mmCIF file of C-alpha atoms in Angstrom:
data_model
loop_
_atom_site.group_PDB
_atom_site.id
_atom_site.type_symbol
_atom_site.label_atom_id
_atom_site.label_comp_id
_atom_site.label_asym_id
_atom_site.label_seq_id
_atom_site.Cartn_x
_atom_site.Cartn_y
_atom_site.Cartn_z
ATOM 1 C CA MET B 1 0.000 0.000 0.000
ATOM 2 C CA THR B 2 1.176 3.449 -0.722
ATOM 3 C CA LYS B 3 1.288 6.295 1.729
ATOM 4 C CA ARG B 4 -1.517 8.018 -0.141
ATOM 5 C CA THR B 5 -3.870 5.050 -0.029
ATOM 6 C CA LEU B 6 -3.682 4.657 3.724
ATOM 7 C CA PRO B 7 -5.179 8.077 4.571
ATOM 8 C CA LEU B 8 -7.888 7.490 1.940
ATOM 9 C CA LEU B 9 -8.842 4.131 3.488
ATOM 10 C CA ALA B 10 -8.891 5.698 6.960
ATOM 11 C CA ALA B 11 -11.240 8.447 5.728
ATOM 12 C CA LEU B 12 -13.560 5.879 4.093
ATOM 13 C CA ALA B 13 -13.632 3.749 7.278
ATOM 14 C CA ALA B 14 -14.569 6.812 9.357
ATOM 15 C CA ALA B 15 -17.337 7.704 6.871
ATOM 16 C CA PHE B 16 -18.828 4.200 7.067
ATOM 17 C CA ALA B 17 -18.662 4.202 10.870
ATOM 18 C CA THR B 18 -20.476 7.547 11.022
ATOM 19 C CA ALA B 19 -23.201 6.358 8.587
ATOM 20 C CA ALA B 20 -24.008 3.261 10.730
ATOM 21 C CA THR B 21 -24.646 5.279 13.915
ATOM 22 C CA ALA B 22 -28.415 5.544 14.648
ATOM 23 C CA VAL B 23 -30.063 8.479 16.322
ATOM 24 C CA ALA B 24 -33.125 7.769 18.514
ATOM 25 C CA SER B 25 -35.860 9.898 19.971
ATOM 26 C CA THR B 26 -38.764 8.952 22.266
ATOM 27 C CA ILE B 27 -42.387 9.991 21.958
ATOM 28 C CA THR B 28 -45.018 9.593 24.672
ATOM 29 C CA ALA B 29 -48.403 8.485 23.329
ATOM 30 C CA THR B 30 -51.400 9.242 25.539
ATOM 31 C CA GLY B 31 -54.926 7.890 25.080
ATOM 32 C CA THR B 32 -58.073 8.621 27.037
ATOM 33 C CA VAL B 33 -60.712 5.894 27.406
ATOM 34 C CA THR B 34 -64.036 7.125 28.779
ATOM 35 C CA GLY B 35 -66.787 4.957 30.256
ATOM 36 C CA ALA B 36 -70.257 5.085 28.740
ATOM 37 C CA GLY B 37 -72.367 6.037 31.752
ATOM 38 C CA ALA B 38 -74.602 3.463 33.433
ATOM 39 C CA VAL B 39 -74.931 -0.283 33.065
ATOM 40 C CA SER B 40 -77.938 -1.009 30.805
ATOM 41 C CA ILE B 41 -80.396 -3.777 29.976
ATOM 42 C CA ALA B 42 -82.554 -4.473 26.925
ATOM 43 C CA ALA B 43 -85.241 -7.145 26.684
ATOM 44 C CA GLY B 44 -85.856 -9.230 23.605
ATOM 45 C CA SER B 45 -89.185 -10.407 22.275
ATOM 46 C CA THR B 46 -92.058 -11.666 24.391
ATOM 47 C CA ALA B 47 -91.681 -14.921 26.279
ATOM 48 C CA SER B 48 -94.195 -17.756 26.166
ATOM 49 C CA PHE B 49 -94.895 -21.342 27.155
ATOM 50 C CA ALA B 50 -97.504 -23.950 26.280
ATOM 51 C CA ASP B 51 -98.896 -26.812 28.330
ATOM 52 C CA ILE B 52 -101.511 -29.527 27.851
ATOM 53 C CA LEU B 53 -103.408 -30.361 31.014
ATOM 54 C CA ASP B 54 -103.476 -34.077 31.846
ATOM 55 C CA GLY B 55 -104.652 -34.010 35.467
ATOM 56 C CA THR B 56 -101.142 -34.094 36.956
ATOM 57 C CA ASP B 57 -99.085 -31.229 38.351
ATOM 58 C CA GLN B 58 -96.669 -30.034 35.680
ATOM 59 C CA THR B 59 -93.766 -27.642 35.341
ATOM 60 C CA VAL B 60 -93.159 -25.747 32.114
ATOM 61 C CA SER B 61 -90.540 -23.122 31.399
ATOM 62 C CA TYR B 62 -89.898 -20.046 29.340
ATOM 63 C CA GLN B 63 -86.815 -17.950 28.683
ATOM 64 C CA LEU B 64 -86.298 -14.202 28.969
ATOM 65 C CA PRO B 65 -83.892 -12.984 26.248
ATOM 66 C CA LEU B 66 -81.881 -10.066 27.695
ATOM 67 C CA THR B 67 -78.834 -8.039 26.726
ATOM 68 C CA VAL B 68 -76.782 -6.477 29.526
ATOM 69 C CA VAL B 69 -74.098 -3.905 28.689
ATOM 70 C CA ASP B 70 -71.546 -2.664 31.197
ATOM 71 C CA ALA B 71 -69.447 -0.108 29.323
ATOM 72 C CA ARG B 72 -68.754 2.048 32.394
ATOM 73 C CA GLY B 73 -65.117 0.946 32.563
ATOM 74 C CA THR B 74 -65.143 0.829 36.371
ATOM 75 C CA GLY B 75 -65.262 -2.890 37.133
ATOM 76 C CA GLY B 76 -67.863 -2.046 39.786
ATOM 77 C CA GLY B 77 -70.116 -5.048 39.128
ATOM 78 C CA TRP B 78 -73.887 -5.132 38.635
ATOM 79 C CA ASN B 79 -76.947 -7.164 39.572
ATOM 80 C CA LEU B 80 -80.180 -8.306 37.965
ATOM 81 C CA THR B 81 -83.553 -8.390 39.729
ATOM 82 C CA ILE B 82 -86.933 -9.841 38.782
ATOM 83 C CA THR B 83 -90.543 -9.481 39.839
ATOM 84 C CA SER B 84 -93.872 -10.248 38.169
ATOM 85 C CA THR B 85 -97.591 -10.130 38.383
ATOM 86 C CA ALA B 86 -99.444 -13.414 38.921
ATOM 87 C CA PHE B 87 -100.343 -15.421 35.803
ATOM 88 C CA THR B 88 -104.037 -14.818 35.187
ATOM 89 C CA THR B 89 -106.676 -15.314 32.502
ATOM 90 C CA GLY B 90 -108.624 -12.422 33.961
ATOM 91 C CA THR B 91 -110.897 -14.924 35.678
ATOM 92 C CA HIS B 92 -108.531 -17.639 36.903
ATOM 93 C CA SER B 93 -104.987 -17.294 38.272
ATOM 94 C CA LEU B 94 -102.016 -19.514 39.019
ATOM 95 C CA ALA B 95 -100.574 -19.332 42.519
ATOM 96 C CA ALA B 96 -98.396 -16.341 43.377
ATOM 97 C CA THR B 97 -95.624 -18.900 44.055
ATOM 98 C CA ALA B 98 -95.982 -20.566 40.640
ATOM 99 C CA SER B 99 -92.787 -19.091 39.105
ATOM 100 C CA SER B 100 -89.159 -19.677 39.991
ATOM 101 C CA LEU B 101 -86.009 -18.684 38.164
ATOM 102 C CA ALA B 102 -84.221 -21.992 37.558
ATOM 103 C CA SER B 103 -81.050 -21.108 35.660
ATOM 104 C CA VAL B 104 -79.169 -18.363 33.830
ATOM 105 C CA THR B 105 -76.971 -18.789 30.776
ATOM 106 C CA LEU B 106 -74.805 -16.051 29.353
ATOM 107 C CA ALA B 107 -72.357 -15.366 26.578
ATOM 108 C CA CYS B 108 -70.395 -12.444 25.208
ATOM 109 C CA THR B 109 -72.393 -10.599 22.568
ATOM 110 C CA ALA B 110 -70.940 -10.941 19.068
ATOM 111 C CA GLY B 111 -68.340 -8.244 18.485
ATOM 112 C CA SER B 112 -67.675 -7.718 22.203
ATOM 113 C CA THR B 113 -64.648 -8.704 24.218
ATOM 114 C CA CYS B 114 -65.941 -9.201 27.715
ATOM 115 C CA THR B 115 -65.054 -10.320 31.207
ATOM 116 C CA LEU B 116 -67.588 -12.998 32.101
ATOM 117 C CA PRO B 117 -69.552 -12.205 35.264
ATOM 118 C CA THR B 118 -69.007 -14.208 38.423
ATOM 119 C CA SER B 119 -72.356 -14.560 40.212
ATOM 120 C CA SER B 120 -72.835 -15.368 43.896
ATOM 121 C CA VAL B 121 -76.615 -15.857 43.681
ATOM 122 C CA THR B 122 -77.803 -19.392 44.407
ATOM 123 C CA LEU B 123 -80.572 -20.651 42.108
ATOM 124 C CA PRO B 124 -83.435 -21.422 41.992
ATOM 125 C CA VAL B 125 -84.930 -18.128 43.141
ATOM 126 C CA ALA B 126 -88.667 -17.713 43.711
ATOM 127 C CA VAL B 127 -90.089 -15.057 41.382
ATOM 128 C CA PRO B 128 -92.418 -12.964 43.518
ATOM 129 C CA ALA B 129 -95.872 -12.424 42.061
ATOM 130 C CA ALA B 130 -99.073 -10.707 43.120
ATOM 131 C CA ALA B 131 -101.910 -8.777 41.528
ATOM 132 C CA THR B 132 -99.464 -5.876 41.361
ATOM 133 C CA ALA B 133 -95.751 -6.611 41.118
ATOM 134 C CA PRO B 134 -94.186 -7.020 44.582
ATOM 135 C CA ALA B 135 -90.618 -6.113 45.553
ATOM 136 C CA ALA B 136 -88.012 -7.478 43.160
ATOM 137 C CA VAL B 137 -85.487 -10.178 44.101
ATOM 138 C CA LYS B 138 -81.899 -10.538 42.909
ATOM 139 C CA PHE B 139 -81.332 -13.493 40.576
ATOM 140 C CA PHE B 140 -77.848 -12.808 39.144
ATOM 141 C CA ASN B 141 -74.895 -10.563 39.832
ATOM 142 C CA ALA B 142 -71.491 -9.658 38.459
ATOM 143 C CA ALA B 143 -68.876 -9.474 41.200
ATOM 144 C CA PRO B 144 -66.444 -6.540 41.168
ATOM 145 C CA THR B 145 -63.949 -6.703 38.262
ATOM 146 C CA THR B 146 -66.284 -9.070 36.318
ATOM 147 C CA GLY B 147 -69.192 -8.489 33.961
ATOM 148 C CA MET B 148 -67.541 -5.825 31.798
ATOM 149 C CA GLY B 149 -68.628 -5.714 28.146
ATOM 150 C CA SER B 150 -71.830 -6.760 26.385
ATOM 151 C CA PHE B 151 -73.661 -9.998 27.245
ATOM 152 C CA THR B 152 -76.609 -12.066 26.137
ATOM 153 C CA VAL B 153 -78.203 -13.179 29.406
ATOM 154 C CA THR B 154 -80.921 -15.853 29.230
ATOM 155 C CA PRO B 155 -82.766 -16.663 32.451
ATOM 156 C CA THR B 156 -85.030 -19.718 32.416
ATOM 157 C CA VAL B 157 -88.215 -19.375 34.484
ATOM 158 C CA ASN B 158 -90.126 -22.478 35.587
ATOM 159 C CA VAL B 159 -93.889 -22.235 36.057
ATOM 160 C CA SER B 160 -95.772 -24.775 38.179
ATOM 161 C CA ILE B 161 -99.183 -25.651 36.774
ATOM 162 C CA PRO B 162 -101.385 -27.681 39.126
ATOM 163 C CA GLY B 163 -103.354 -30.611 37.726
ATOM 164 C CA ASN B 164 -106.610 -28.840 38.631
ATOM 165 C CA SER B 165 -105.839 -25.626 36.706
ATOM 166 C CA TYR B 166 -108.391 -24.054 34.385
ATOM 167 C CA ALA B 167 -107.594 -23.996 30.685
ATOM 168 C CA GLY B 168 -107.059 -20.548 29.228
ATOM 169 C CA SER B 169 -104.548 -17.963 28.047
ATOM 170 C CA TYR B 170 -102.600 -16.845 31.115
ATOM 171 C CA GLN B 171 -100.558 -13.663 31.153
ATOM 172 C CA SER B 172 -98.068 -12.131 33.563
ATOM 173 C CA THR B 173 -96.033 -8.948 33.421
ATOM 174 C CA VAL B 174 -92.408 -9.767 34.225
ATOM 175 C CA THR B 175 -90.090 -6.892 35.179
ATOM 176 C CA VAL B 176 -86.331 -7.396 35.003
ATOM 177 C CA ALA B 177 -83.967 -4.613 36.059
ATOM 178 C CA VAL B 178 -80.213 -4.041 36.267
ATOM 179 C CA ALA B 179 -78.461 -1.932 38.895
ATOM 180 C CA ALA B 180 -74.856 -0.975 39.538
ATOM 181 C CA GLY B 181 -73.027 -2.953 42.225
ATOM 182 C CA PRO B 182 -73.017 -6.652 42.952
#
């Protein structure tokens, strides 16, 4: 190597070393996620059952299609309550103790990522009934840090029909409510 080539190689090596050095900078990204107010409930279509009297006491059931949404973002939990009027034809009625909530199934609503609720309510629960709806009873709850997101909740209500019941079209007004807190 000649004396002139050596300084040229040294200059090229320094240029390559400088080009490979990276310069970094940091940026802080901030996002605000806001809750959507209160926990809410929506009821689906009407519920119904059918029975054929045969002289024996029978139990039939119907389901209440509900959607519960907890978009508050607090993890505070929620609870569901139920009450009803007695099943009546207008002339004949079933006993005020005829209905009981037997089970509850639930699933995340399509398109929702959710935290499944953990309930501490033991079923079955008697559904109170009278000529006018009595005080509601709790039938399901979401413990704190559970029940966040959107859910399809399907309670199954059993109705006891005595063997000596009158035939007819019986109706009851069922009221289901949701409240914040387990």
